[in-house]
Coordinates of C-alpha atoms in Angstrom, one line a residue:
X288 CA -11.6 -26.3 -5.6
X289 CA -11.1 -27.6 -1.9
X290 CA -7.9 -27.5 -0.2
X291 CA -7.8 -29.2 3.6
X292 CA -4.3 -28.6 4.1
X293 CA -2.3 -25.5 4.5
X294 CA -0.4 -24.0 1.2
X295 CA 2.9 -23.8 3.1
X296 CA 3.8 -24.5 6.8
X297 CA 6.9 -23.2 8.3
X298 CA 9.3 -25.7 10.0
X299 CA 10.4 -25.5 13.4
X300 CA 13.8 -24.7 12.3
X301 CA 12.7 -21.9 10.0
X302 CA 10.6 -20.7 13.1
X303 CA 13.8 -20.9 15.3
X304 CA 15.5 -18.7 12.9
X305 CA 12.8 -16.0 12.6
X306 CA 13.0 -12.5 13.9
X307 CA 9.5 -12.9 15.2
X308 CA 10.7 -15.5 17.4
X309 CA 13.4 -13.8 18.8
X310 CA 11.5 -10.9 19.5
X311 CA 8.9 -12.7 21.4
X312 CA 11.7 -14.5 23.5
X313 CA 13.2 -11.5 24.3
X314 CA 9.8 -9.7 25.4
X315 CA 9.5 -13.0 27.5
X316 CA 12.3 -12.1 29.1
X317 CA 12.3 -8.5 29.3
X318 CA 8.6 -8.1 30.9
X319 CA 8.7 -11.7 33.0
X320 CA 6.0 -13.1 30.7
X321 CA 5.5 -17.0 29.2
X322 CA 3.5 -16.9 25.9
X323 CA 2.1 -20.1 25.0
X324 CA 2.1 -19.5 21.6
X325 CA 1.8 -16.8 19.3
X326 CA -2.0 -15.8 19.5
X327 CA -0.9 -15.3 23.4
X328 CA 1.6 -13.0 22.5
X329 CA -0.6 -11.0 20.2
X330 CA -3.1 -10.6 23.2
X331 CA -0.3 -9.1 25.2
X332 CA 0.7 -6.9 22.5
X333 CA -2.9 -5.2 22.3
X334 CA -3.5 -5.6 26.2
X335 CA -0.4 -3.8 27.2
X336 CA 0.1 -1.6 24.4
X337 CA 2.3 0.8 26.2
X338 CA 4.9 -2.0 26.9
X339 CA 4.5 -3.6 23.8
X340 CA 5.4 -0.2 21.6
X341 CA 8.4 0.1 24.0
X342 CA 9.6 -3.2 23.4
X343 CA 9.4 -2.2 19.6
X344 CA 11.4 0.7 20.2
X345 CA 14.1 -1.2 22.2
X346 CA 14.4 -4.2 20.3
X347 CA 14.7 -2.4 16.8
X348 CA 17.3 0.5 18.3
X349 CA 15.2 3.5 17.2
X350 CA 17.4 6.5 17.5
X351 CA 15.7 9.2 19.8
X352 CA 14.9 10.0 23.3
X353 CA 11.7 7.8 24.1
X354 CA 11.0 9.7 27.3
X355 CA 8.1 8.6 29.6
X356 CA 5.2 7.4 29.4
X357 CA 4.6 5.5 26.4
X358 CA 0.6 5.8 25.9
X359 CA -1.5 8.3 27.4
X360 CA -5.3 8.5 27.2
X361 CA -5.1 4.9 25.8
X362 CA -9.1 4.3 26.1
X363 CA -9.9 7.4 23.8
X364 CA -9.0 6.7 20.4
X365 CA -8.9 10.4 19.2
X366 CA -7.1 11.3 22.5
X367 CA -4.6 8.7 22.8
X368 CA -1.1 10.0 22.3
X369 CA 1.9 7.2 21.9
X370 CA 5.4 8.6 23.4
X371 CA 4.1 12.2 24.0
X372 CA 7.3 13.3 25.3
X373 CA 9.8 11.2 22.8
X374 CA 11.8 13.1 20.4
X375 CA 13.6 11.6 17.2
X376 CA 14.1 12.1 13.7
X377 CA 12.7 9.5 11.1
X378 CA 15.5 10.1 8.4
X379 CA 18.3 9.8 11.4
X380 CA 16.9 6.2 11.7
X381 CA 17.0 5.1 7.8
X382 CA 20.7 6.7 7.4
X383 CA 21.7 5.2 10.7
X384 CA 23.5 2.3 8.5
X385 CA 26.8 3.6 6.9
X386 CA 29.5 2.0 4.3
X387 CA 30.0 0.8 0.5
X388 CA 27.2 -1.3 0.5
X389 CA 24.5 -1.0 -1.8
X390 CA 21.3 1.3 -0.3
X391 CA 19.5 1.3 -3.5
X392 CA 19.3 -0.4 -6.7
X393 CA 17.3 1.0 -9.7
X394 CA 16.0 -0.2 -12.9
X395 CA 14.2 1.9 -15.0
X396 CA 12.3 -0.6 -17.4
X397 CA 15.3 -1.4 -19.8
X398 CA 16.5 2.2 -20.3
X399 CA 18.4 2.9 -16.7
X400 CA 20.2 1.2 -14.1
X401 CA 21.9 2.4 -11.1
X402 CA 23.3 1.5 -7.9
X403 CA 23.8 3.9 -4.9
X404 CA 25.8 2.9 -1.3
X405 CA 24.6 3.8 2.1
X406 CA 27.4 6.4 1.8
X407 CA 26.6 7.8 -1.6
X408 CA 23.0 8.6 -0.3
X409 CA 24.0 10.0 3.0
X410 CA 26.1 12.3 0.8
X411 CA 23.2 13.5 -1.4
X412 CA 21.0 13.9 1.2
X413 CA 23.4 16.2 3.1
X414 CA 24.1 18.1 -0.2
X415 CA 20.0 18.3 -0.6
X416 CA 19.5 19.1 3.6
X417 CA 21.6 22.3 3.0
X418 CA 20.4 23.2 -0.3
X419 CA 16.6 23.1 0.9
X420 CA 17.6 25.3 4.0
X421 CA 19.3 27.6 2.1
X422 CA 16.3 28.0 0.3
X423 CA 14.4 28.8 3.3
X424 CA 12.9 25.2 3.7
X425 CA 12.3 24.1 7.7
X426 CA 10.3 22.8 10.3
X427 CA 6.6 22.0 9.0
X428 CA 6.7 23.4 5.4
X429 CA 5.5 21.2 3.1
X430 CA 7.8 19.7 -0.3
X431 CA 5.7 18.0 -2.9
X432 CA 7.1 15.5 -5.7
X433 CA 5.5 14.5 -8.8
X434 CA 8.5 11.5 -9.2
X435 CA 9.2 8.3 -10.6
X436 CA 10.4 5.5 -8.0
X437 CA 14.4 6.4 -8.4
X438 CA 17.0 6.9 -6.1
X439 CA 16.9 10.8 -6.0
X440 CA 13.3 10.5 -5.0
X441 CA 14.2 8.9 -1.8
X442 CA 17.0 10.9 -1.2
X443 CA 14.4 14.1 -1.7
X444 CA 12.4 12.5 0.8
X445 CA 15.4 12.1 3.6
X446 CA 16.2 15.4 3.1
X447 CA 12.9 16.5 3.7
X448 CA 12.3 14.6 6.8
X449 CA 15.7 15.6 8.2
X450 CA 14.9 19.4 8.4
X451 CA 11.4 18.5 10.0
X452 CA 9.4 19.4 6.8
X453 CA 6.5 17.6 5.4
X454 CA 6.8 15.1 2.5
X455 CA 4.3 14.2 -0.4
X456 CA 4.4 12.5 -3.5
X457 CA 2.5 11.4 -6.4
X458 CA 3.7 9.5 -9.7
X459 CA 4.3 11.6 -13.3
X460 CA 1.6 10.0 -14.9
X461 CA -1.0 12.0 -12.9
X462 CA -2.7 14.5 -14.8
X463 CA -2.4 18.2 -14.4
X464 CA -5.6 18.7 -12.3
X465 CA -5.0 15.7 -10.2
X466 CA -1.8 16.7 -9.1
X467 CA -3.1 20.1 -8.4
X468 CA -6.1 18.5 -6.6
X469 CA -3.6 17.0 -4.3
X470 CA -0.6 19.4 -3.9
X471 CA -2.9 22.7 -4.3
X472 CA -4.3 21.7 -0.8
X473 CA -1.1 21.6 1.2
X474 CA 0.7 24.7 -0.4
X475 CA 4.1 23.4 -1.0
X476 CA 7.3 25.6 -0.5
X477 CA 8.8 23.6 -3.2
X478 CA 7.8 21.5 -6.4
X479 CA 9.9 18.7 -7.4
X480 CA 9.5 16.8 -10.9
X481 CA 11.1 14.7 -13.5
X482 CA 11.6 15.9 -17.0
X483 CA 10.1 12.7 -18.4
X484 CA 9.7 9.0 -17.8
X485 CA 9.5 6.0 -19.4
X486 CA 6.7 3.4 -19.6
X487 CA 6.4 0.7 -21.7
X488 CA 9.5 1.2 -23.8
X489 CA 8.1 4.8 -24.7
X490 CA 9.5 8.2 -23.4
X491 CA 6.6 10.3 -21.9
X492 CA 7.2 13.9 -22.0
X493 CA 5.9 16.0 -18.8
X494 CA 6.8 19.4 -19.7
X495 CA 4.1 21.1 -20.4
X496 CA 2.4 19.8 -17.3
X497 CA 5.4 20.7 -15.0
X498 CA 5.3 24.2 -16.0
X499 CA 1.5 24.5 -15.8
X500 CA 1.6 23.0 -12.4
X501 CA 4.6 24.8 -11.0
X502 CA 2.9 28.0 -12.5
X503 CA -0.4 27.3 -10.4
X504 CA 1.4 26.2 -7.4
X505 CA 3.6 29.4 -7.6
X506 CA 6.7 28.0 -5.8
X507 CA 10.3 27.3 -7.2
X508 CA 10.8 23.8 -9.2
X509 CA 13.3 21.6 -8.9
X510 CA 13.8 19.6 -11.8
X511 CA 15.4 16.1 -11.8
X512 CA 17.2 14.5 -15.0
X513 CA 15.5 11.1 -15.7
X514 CA 14.2 10.6 -19.5
X515 CA 14.1 14.2 -20.9
X516 CA 16.0 17.9 -20.8
X517 CA 16.2 18.8 -17.6
X518 CA 18.4 21.7 -17.8
X519 CA 15.5 23.1 -20.9
X520 CA 12.7 22.4 -18.5
X521 CA 14.3 24.0 -15.3
X522 CA 14.9 27.3 -17.5
X523 CA 11.5 27.4 -18.7
X524 CA 10.2 27.8 -15.4
X525 CA 10.6 31.0 -13.3
X526 CA 12.8 29.9 -10.3
X527 CA 13.2 26.4 -11.9
X528 CA 16.3 24.7 -11.2
X529 CA 18.0 21.3 -12.0
X530 CA 19.2 19.1 -9.3
X531 CA 22.7 19.5 -10.3
X532 CA 22.2 23.6 -9.7
X533 CA 20.3 23.3 -6.8
X534 CA 23.2 21.5 -4.8
X535 CA 26.0 22.6 -6.4
X536 CA 27.1 25.0 -3.7
X537 CA 27.3 22.7 -1.2
X538 CA 29.5 19.3 -0.3
X539 CA 29.0 16.5 1.7
X540 CA 29.3 16.8 5.3
X541 CA 27.9 15.4 8.7
X542 CA 24.3 15.1 8.4
X543 CA 22.1 17.5 10.9
X544 CA 18.8 16.0 12.2
X545 CA 16.2 18.2 13.8
X546 CA 14.7 15.9 16.3
X547 CA 11.1 16.3 16.8
X548 CA 7.9 15.3 18.7
X549 CA 6.7 11.6 18.1
X550 CA 3.8 13.1 16.3
X551 CA 5.6 15.8 14.4
X552 CA 3.9 15.4 10.7
X553 CA 6.1 13.2 8.3
X554 CA 4.4 12.9 5.1
X555 CA 0.7 13.9 3.6
X556 CA -0.9 10.9 1.8
X557 CA -4.0 11.3 -0.3
X558 CA -7.2 9.2 -0.8
X559 CA -8.1 8.2 -4.3
X560 CA -10.3 11.3 -5.0
X561 CA -12.1 9.3 -7.1
X562 CA -15.7 10.4 -6.0
X563 CA -14.6 14.1 -4.5
X564 CA -11.3 15.9 -3.8
X565 CA -8.6 13.7 -2.1
X566 CA -8.6 13.7 1.7
X567 CA -4.9 14.5 2.9
X568 CA -4.2 12.3 5.4
X569 CA -1.1 13.5 7.6
X570 CA 1.1 10.8 9.3
X571 CA 3.6 11.1 11.9
X572 CA 7.4 10.3 11.9
X573 CA 7.2 8.3 15.0
X574 CA 4.2 6.4 14.3
X575 CA 5.0 5.4 10.7
X576 CA 8.6 4.6 12.1
X577 CA 7.4 2.1 14.8
X578 CA 4.6 0.3 12.8
X579 CA 7.1 -0.1 9.5
X580 CA 9.7 -1.3 11.7
X581 CA 7.3 -4.0 13.3
X582 CA 6.1 -5.2 10.0
X583 CA 9.3 -5.3 8.3
X584 CA 11.1 -6.8 10.9
X585 CA 8.6 -9.2 12.6
X586 CA 6.0 -10.0 10.0
X587 CA 8.4 -10.0 7.1
X588 CA 11.5 -11.2 8.9
X589 CA 13.7 -8.5 7.0
X590 CA 17.7 -8.7 8.2
X591 CA 20.6 -6.2 7.5
X592 CA 21.8 -6.9 4.1
X593 CA 18.7 -8.6 2.6
X594 CA 17.2 -7.1 -0.7
X595 CA 13.9 -5.9 0.0
X596 CA 11.3 -5.0 -3.4
X597 CA 8.1 -3.8 -3.8
X598 CA 6.7 -2.8 -7.2
X599 CA 5.1 0.8 -6.5
X600 CA 4.9 4.2 -7.4
X601 CA 5.4 7.4 -5.7
X602 CA 1.8 7.8 -5.4
X603 CA 0.7 4.5 -3.5
X604 CA 1.5 4.1 0.2
X605 CA 3.6 1.3 -0.4
X606 CA 6.4 3.5 -1.6
X607 CA 6.5 5.0 2.0
X608 CA 6.2 1.3 3.4
X609 CA 9.4 0.4 0.9
X610 CA 11.4 3.4 1.9
X611 CA 10.9 2.8 5.7
X612 CA 13.3 -0.9 5.2
X613 CA 16.4 1.1 5.2
X614 CA 16.1 1.6 9.1
X615 CA 16.9 -2.0 9.1
X616 CA 20.1 -1.8 6.7
X617 CA 18.0 -3.7 4.0
X618 CA 19.0 -2.8 0.4
X619 CA 16.2 -1.3 -1.5
X620 CA 15.5 -2.7 -5.1
X621 CA 13.3 -0.1 -7.0
X622 CA 11.7 -0.1 -10.5
X623 CA 9.8 2.6 -12.4
X624 CA 7.8 1.8 -15.5
X625 CA 5.4 -1.0 -16.8
X626 CA 5.9 -4.5 -15.0
X627 CA 5.3 -6.2 -18.4
X628 CA 8.4 -4.2 -20.5
X629 CA 9.7 -5.8 -22.5
X630 CA 7.3 -8.9 -21.3
X631 CA 6.2 -10.5 -18.2
X632 CA 9.5 -11.7 -17.1
X633 CA 11.1 -8.4 -16.2
X634 CA 10.5 -8.3 -12.7
X635 CA 11.7 -12.0 -12.3
X636 CA 14.7 -11.6 -13.9
X637 CA 15.1 -8.5 -11.6
X638 CA 14.6 -10.7 -8.6
X639 CA 17.1 -13.3 -10.0
X640 CA 19.7 -11.1 -10.7
X641 CA 19.5 -9.1 -7.5
X642 CA 18.6 -11.9 -5.3
X643 CA 15.6 -10.5 -3.9
X644 CA 14.6 -11.5 -0.2
X645 CA 11.3 -10.2 -0.1
X646 CA 9.2 -9.6 -3.6
X647 CA 6.0 -7.1 -2.6
X648 CA 3.4 -6.7 -5.7
X649 CA -0.2 -6.4 -6.2
X650 CA -2.9 -9.1 -6.3
X651 CA -3.6 -7.8 -9.8
X652 CA 0.0 -8.6 -11.4
X653 CA 0.0 -12.0 -9.8
X654 CA -3.1 -12.5 -11.4
X655 CA -2.0 -10.9 -14.7
X656 CA 1.1 -13.5 -14.8
X657 CA -1.2 -16.5 -14.3
X658 CA -3.7 -15.7 -16.9
X659 CA -0.5 -14.9 -19.1
X660 CA 1.0 -18.0 -18.7
X661 CA 4.1 -17.3 -16.9
X662 CA 5.7 -19.7 -14.9
X663 CA 9.0 -18.4 -12.6
X664 CA 9.1 -21.5 -10.8
X665 CA 10.6 -23.0 -14.5
X666 CA 12.3 -20.4 -15.8
X667 CA 14.3 -18.2 -12.9
X668 CA 16.5 -19.4 -10.1
X669 CA 14.4 -17.6 -7.1
X670 CA 16.7 -19.5 -4.4
X671 CA 17.0 -16.3 -2.1
X672 CA 13.1 -15.3 -2.4
X673 CA 11.7 -16.4 0.7
X674 CA 8.7 -13.7 1.0
X675 CA 6.2 -12.8 -1.6
X676 CA 3.8 -10.0 -0.4
X677 CA 0.5 -9.2 -2.0
X678 CA -2.0 -6.1 -1.7
X679 CA -3.7 -3.4 -3.5
X680 CA -7.0 -5.5 -3.3
X681 CA -7.9 -9.3 -2.3
X682 CA -5.7 -11.7 -3.6
X683 CA -8.1 -14.7 -5.0
X684 CA -7.8 -18.5 -3.9
X685 CA -6.7 -19.0 -7.2
X686 CA -3.9 -16.6 -6.9
X687 CA -2.6 -18.0 -3.6
X688 CA -2.1 -21.5 -5.7
X689 CA -0.8 -19.9 -8.6
X690 CA 2.2 -18.6 -6.4
X691 CA 3.2 -22.3 -5.1
X692 CA 2.5 -23.8 -8.5
X693 CA 3.8 -20.9 -10.7
X694 CA 6.2 -18.9 -8.9
X695 CA 8.0 -21.0 -5.9
X696 CA 6.3 -23.8 -3.9
X697 CA 8.3 -23.4 -0.5
X698 CA 8.0 -19.5 -0.3
X699 CA 6.1 -17.7 2.3
X700 CA 3.2 -15.8 0.7
X701 CA 1.6 -13.0 2.7
X702 CA -1.5 -11.2 1.5
X703 CA -1.8 -8.3 3.3
X704 CA -4.3 -5.2 3.9
X705 CA -4.2 -1.8 5.5
X706 CA -4.0 1.2 3.6
X707 CA -3.5 4.9 2.8
X708 CA -5.2 5.6 5.8
X709 CA -2.8 4.0 8.5
X710 CA 0.4 3.9 6.0
X711 CA 0.8 0.2 7.0
X712 CA -1.5 -3.2 7.4
X713 CA -4.3 -4.3 9.8
X714 CA -3.7 -7.9 8.5
X715 CA -0.7 -9.2 7.0
X716 CA 1.9 -12.4 7.1
X717 CA 2.8 -14.5 10.3
X718 CA 6.1 -16.5 9.5
X719 CA 5.1 -18.3 12.4
X720 CA 1.6 -19.8 11.2
X721 CA 0.7 -21.8 8.0
X722 CA -0.8 -20.3 4.8
X723 CA -4.3 -21.2 3.9
X724 CA -5.3 -20.8 0.6
X725 CA -7.6 -17.5 0.1
X726 CA -6.9 -16.1 3.5
X727 CA -4.6 -13.3 4.9
X728 CA -3.0 -15.0 7.9
X729 CA -4.1 -12.4 10.6
X730 CA -3.8 -9.2 12.6
X731 CA -0.9 -7.3 13.0
X732 CA 1.0 -7.1 16.6
X733 CA -0.4 -4.4 18.4
X734 CA -3.5 -3.8 16.7
X735 CA -7.3 -4.8 18.1
X736 CA -8.4 -5.6 14.9
X737 CA -11.6 -7.4 14.7
X738 CA -15.1 -7.9 12.6
X739 CA -18.1 -6.3 13.7
X740 CA -21.9 -6.8 12.5
X741 CA -24.0 -3.8 12.2
X742 CA -25.4 -3.7 16.0
X743 CA -21.6 -3.8 17.1
X744 CA -20.9 -7.3 17.7
X745 CA -17.7 -9.4 17.7
X746 CA -18.7 -12.1 14.9
X747 CA -17.2 -14.9 13.6
X748 CA -16.9 -17.0 10.5
X749 CA -19.5 -13.8 9.2
X750 CA -18.9 -11.1 7.5
X751 CA -19.2 -8.1 8.8
X752 CA -17.2 -4.6 9.2
X753 CA -13.2 -4.7 9.7
X754 CA -12.5 -2.5 13.1
X755 CA -9.8 -1.7 15.4
X756 CA -10.8 -1.3 18.8
X757 CA -8.0 0.5 20.4
X758 CA -5.6 3.1 19.6
X759 CA -2.5 2.5 17.6
X760 CA 0.8 4.8 16.8
X761 CA 0.1 4.9 12.7
X762 CA -3.0 6.3 13.0
X763 CA -3.4 9.7 11.1
X764 CA -2.3 12.7 13.1
X765 CA -4.9 14.8 11.3
X766 CA -6.5 15.7 7.7
X767 CA -5.0 18.7 6.4
X768 CA -7.2 21.7 6.4
X769 CA -10.1 20.2 9.1
X770 CA -9.3 22.4 11.9
X771 CA -12.1 20.9 14.2
X772 CA -11.3 17.2 13.0
X773 CA -14.7 16.6 11.5
X774 CA -13.5 15.3 8.4
X775 CA -11.2 13.0 10.1
X776 CA -14.0 12.0 13.0
X777 CA -16.0 11.4 9.9
X778 CA -14.0 9.2 7.8
X779 CA -13.2 6.6 10.7
X780 CA -15.4 7.1 13.6
X781 CA -19.0 7.8 12.4
X782 CA -19.7 4.0 12.4
X783 CA -19.2 3.1 15.9
X784 CA -18.6 5.3 18.7
X785 CA -14.4 5.4 19.8
X786 CA -13.7 2.4 17.2
X787 CA -12.0 2.7 14.1
X788 CA -14.0 1.6 10.9
X789 CA -11.8 1.1 8.3
X790 CA -14.4 0.1 5.8
X791 CA -13.6 -3.1 4.6
X792 CA -16.0 -6.0 4.2
X793 CA -14.2 -8.6 6.4
X794 CA -14.5 -12.3 7.6
X795 CA -12.8 -14.3 10.2
X796 CA -11.9 -17.9 9.1
X797 CA -11.7 -21.1 10.8
X798 CA -7.9 -20.9 11.1
X799 CA -7.8 -17.6 12.5
X800 CA -7.1 -15.8 9.4
X801 CA -9.0 -12.8 7.8
X802 CA -11.1 -12.5 4.2
X803 CA -11.4 -9.3 2.8
X804 CA -14.8 -9.6 0.8
X805 CA -14.2 -5.7 -0.5
X806 CA -14.6 -2.1 0.3
X807 CA -17.6 -2.0 3.0
X808 CA -19.4 1.3 0.7
X809 CA -18.9 -1.1 -2.3
X810 CA -20.7 -4.1 -1.2
X811 CA -23.9 -5.4 -2.9
X812 CA -27.3 -5.0 -0.9
X813 CA -29.4 -7.4 -3.1
X814 CA -32.8 -8.0 -1.0
X815 CA -30.7 -6.3 1.9
X816 CA -28.4 -9.2 2.2
X817 CA -24.8 -8.0 1.9
X818 CA -22.3 -9.3 -0.6
X819 CA -18.9 -8.6 -1.2
X820 CA -17.7 -8.1 -4.5
X821 CA -14.5 -10.0 -4.2
X822 CA -16.6 -12.9 -3.8
X823 CA -17.8 -12.4 -7.1
X824 CA -14.7 -11.7 -9.0
X825 CA -12.8 -15.0 -7.1
X826 CA -15.2 -17.0 -9.3
X827 CA -15.6 -14.9 -12.3
X828 CA -11.7 -14.4 -12.8
X829 CA -11.0 -18.1 -13.1
X830 CA -12.7 -18.5 -16.2
X831 CA -10.0 -17.9 -19.3
X832 CA -13.1 -16.3 -21.3
X833 CA -13.0 -13.4 -18.7
X834 CA -10.1 -11.2 -18.8
X835 CA -11.1 -9.3 -15.8
X836 CA -14.3 -7.8 -13.8
X837 CA -15.9 -4.9 -12.1
X838 CA -19.6 -5.2 -10.1
X839 CA -21.8 -2.6 -8.7
X840 CA -25.6 -2.4 -7.4
X841 CA -27.6 -0.5 -9.5
X842 CA -30.8 0.9 -7.6
X843 CA -34.0 -1.1 -9.4
X844 CA -37.6 -1.3 -8.6
X845 CA -37.0 -0.2 -4.8
X846 CA -34.2 -2.7 -4.7
X847 CA -30.9 -3.2 -5.7
X848 CA -29.8 -5.5 -8.4
X849 CA -26.2 -6.8 -9.4
X850 CA -24.7 -5.9 -12.2
X851 CA -21.3 -7.2 -13.5
X852 CA -19.4 -5.8 -16.1
X853 CA -16.5 -7.9 -17.9
X854 CA -13.9 -7.5 -20.3
X855 CA -13.0 -10.1 -22.2
X856 CA -9.9 -11.4 -24.0
X857 CA -9.2 -9.9 -27.4
X858 CA -11.6 -11.2 -29.9
X859 CA -13.7 -12.4 -27.0
X860 CA -17.6 -12.4 -27.7
X861 CA -20.3 -12.1 -24.9
X862 CA -22.3 -15.1 -26.0
X863 CA -25.7 -16.3 -24.2
X864 CA -23.7 -19.4 -23.6
X865 CA -20.6 -17.7 -21.8
X866 CA -23.2 -15.7 -20.0
X867 CA -24.8 -18.9 -18.7
X868 CA -21.4 -20.2 -17.6
X869 CA -20.5 -17.0 -15.9
X870 CA -24.0 -17.4 -13.9
X871 CA -23.5 -21.1 -13.4
X872 CA -19.7 -20.7 -11.9
X873 CA -20.9 -18.0 -9.4
X874 CA -24.0 -19.6 -8.6
X875 CA -22.0 -22.8 -7.4
X876 CA -19.0 -21.2 -6.6
X877 CA -20.4 -18.3 -4.2
X878 CA -24.1 -19.0 -4.0
X879 CA -27.6 -17.9 -6.0
X880 CA -27.8 -14.6 -4.1
X881 CA -24.2 -13.4 -5.9
X882 CA -25.7 -14.1 -9.2
X883 CA -25.8 -10.8 -11.3
X884 CA -29.1 -9.9 -12.8
X885 CA -26.9 -8.5 -15.7
X886 CA -23.8 -9.2 -17.4
X887 CA -22.6 -6.6 -19.7
X888 CA -19.3 -6.6 -21.5
X889 CA -16.9 -3.4 -21.9
X890 CA -14.1 -2.7 -23.6
X891 CA -11.9 -1.6 -20.8
X892 CA -12.8 -1.1 -16.8
X893 CA -11.1 1.9 -15.2
X894 CA -8.6 2.0 -12.5
X895 CA -6.4 4.0 -10.3
X896 CA -2.8 4.7 -10.6
X897 CA -2.1 1.9 -7.9
X898 CA -4.3 -0.3 -9.9
X899 CA -7.3 -0.4 -7.9
X900 CA -10.5 -0.9 -9.7
X901 CA -13.0 1.9 -9.1
X902 CA -16.4 0.7 -8.3
X903 CA -17.8 3.6 -6.8
X904 CA -17.3 5.6 -9.8
X905 CA -19.0 3.0 -11.9
X906 CA -21.8 2.7 -10.0
X907 CA -22.0 7.1 -9.9
X908 CA -21.9 6.9 -13.7
X909 CA -24.6 4.1 -14.0
X910 CA -26.6 6.1 -12.0
X911 CA -26.3 9.0 -14.3
X912 CA -24.1 10.8 -11.4
X913 CA -21.1 13.4 -12.1
X914 CA -17.8 11.9 -11.3
X915 CA -15.4 14.4 -10.4
X916 CA -11.5 14.1 -10.6
X917 CA -11.3 11.5 -13.3
X918 CA -8.0 12.9 -14.0
X919 CA -6.9 10.4 -10.9
X920 CA -7.7 7.4 -12.8
X921 CA -5.1 5.6 -15.1
X922 CA -7.6 5.3 -17.6
X923 CA -10.3 8.1 -17.4
X924 CA -11.5 7.4 -20.7
X925 CA -13.0 4.2 -19.5
X926 CA -15.4 5.6 -17.2
X927 CA -17.4 7.0 -20.3
X928 CA -18.0 3.5 -21.4
X929 CA -20.4 2.9 -18.3
X930 CA -22.9 6.3 -19.2
X931 CA -26.0 5.7 -20.8
X932 CA -25.8 2.0 -21.4
X933 CA -29.1 0.7 -23.0
X934 CA -28.6 -2.8 -21.3
X935 CA -29.1 -0.8 -18.2
X936 CA -32.8 0.1 -18.7
X937 CA -33.7 -3.2 -19.5

């Protein structure tokens, strides 16, 4: 379906009221500039990064000593340093707002609900801060948590940051080895876990896993009560304590914040680990804070008192992104469990009841709603909802249309893309510009993002590598256990000298937007022509006869042939007619080069805990190569379906 007009266009009244417009006006006065339009402002934000990031600091009211200069060695990606003389504390900025207003609202499926005010959050953080300090935890020590997305988790993260310790988290559905592959590398001084959690209405016991991980890590365990027996679990672990016993000796008092350098480590995030031991990506307090303030305030338009929701687990970088919303005085709405329990209305019930202003989710969730026949536009009052964001994988053009037809016709839809590597977004929403079907609106302020071909030349309306040509504050500080920086350099700077190569296969559009065609390492190369897997998914997953799909390239006769695996709805059969229909759809909707050589039905498609399909792991299985760390998958048993398939020998 071709659409020659935007799905949404901001009115002049809407634009005039956005924090983005206010910021542009402020920068014009502050720096004696006159920006003709947003694109001119973005160009300035890249050309004058020192002034731009200083403006973000000042306009957003960052608490700390900024110092001078704003940027040194700015022309060298790996040596660049933002605010080298600055000191701040991440938690101090997030806990600035006080009062009885809700800081956190929580729902754990239909099993748990709670609210925590700003003052209650500060009190809990104070008690945790004192308890951690008493336990000998301090600057640079690691605190590792296997936790649900609940208020206590955020309080623990803020307490950790307040004393200069380094936070790392994953969700409790990770397998024992998956947890150890992550936390074992960073050698935490404290291990935190829940006693159990809820998923799809069922209680999920984690006691044996927590006991095993604590023993292997050889550190004390702090057990947070949720869905099980915290007292019994803590008692079964040498040195184990419950949350209540951990903080019992301490009362709430004025918080003490350790102000540290801008680049001091805040958290360790992990790569997916589906093709090897996960990389430990260390992010800074200052870079994370500034980048998130920019995205929240200007790109998302968040204001104090609004409610921000993102459906995420503590093992996905979007959890870290969500938490930072506290810095603007927003109320964070947390959810843990299945987004389809008891049915697909549960998150929109939550949005209606709490009056979300921003609803963040994944492209997969939106597609599941579409295929499940859910139409919140006709069942829920979403008057307060003004922004819907989508990430995790490329949102299909049909997904864009569904949001406006099935969720809300006058909403700002922001498809975003970035990742764990930068704990933020390279490309995302822009409240000053229209939304075009299938397109991300554009690059983030201050980011010199571009698309390059294999020769390192910028290209327009041609597929290539998503790159960033100038340093930015939320680049990782380092990789853990990478003393000479070799792994870090290889991850981002091996392809192009002094240029960040992100690993996404992307394309500029005629509107100045971006289309992500999939991961570069998963692109297909039949006949030497690069094809993005998302281009195939966008066609196949429109079909009612196909539930979802995964596509890989198989080495074949000194070339590569495209193999498409499809999961069909219950009772569906991959008939010759359906195979023909799928190929016809791909041929006409994409191109003849995209048509797979083989289409094979499978019972399940493997994906990570955050819902991303694992094309590389499937490719390894198809070629008979071992796949390590299957425990990082939400459904590791699905991967075995792709080994020794007779159809792949034909």
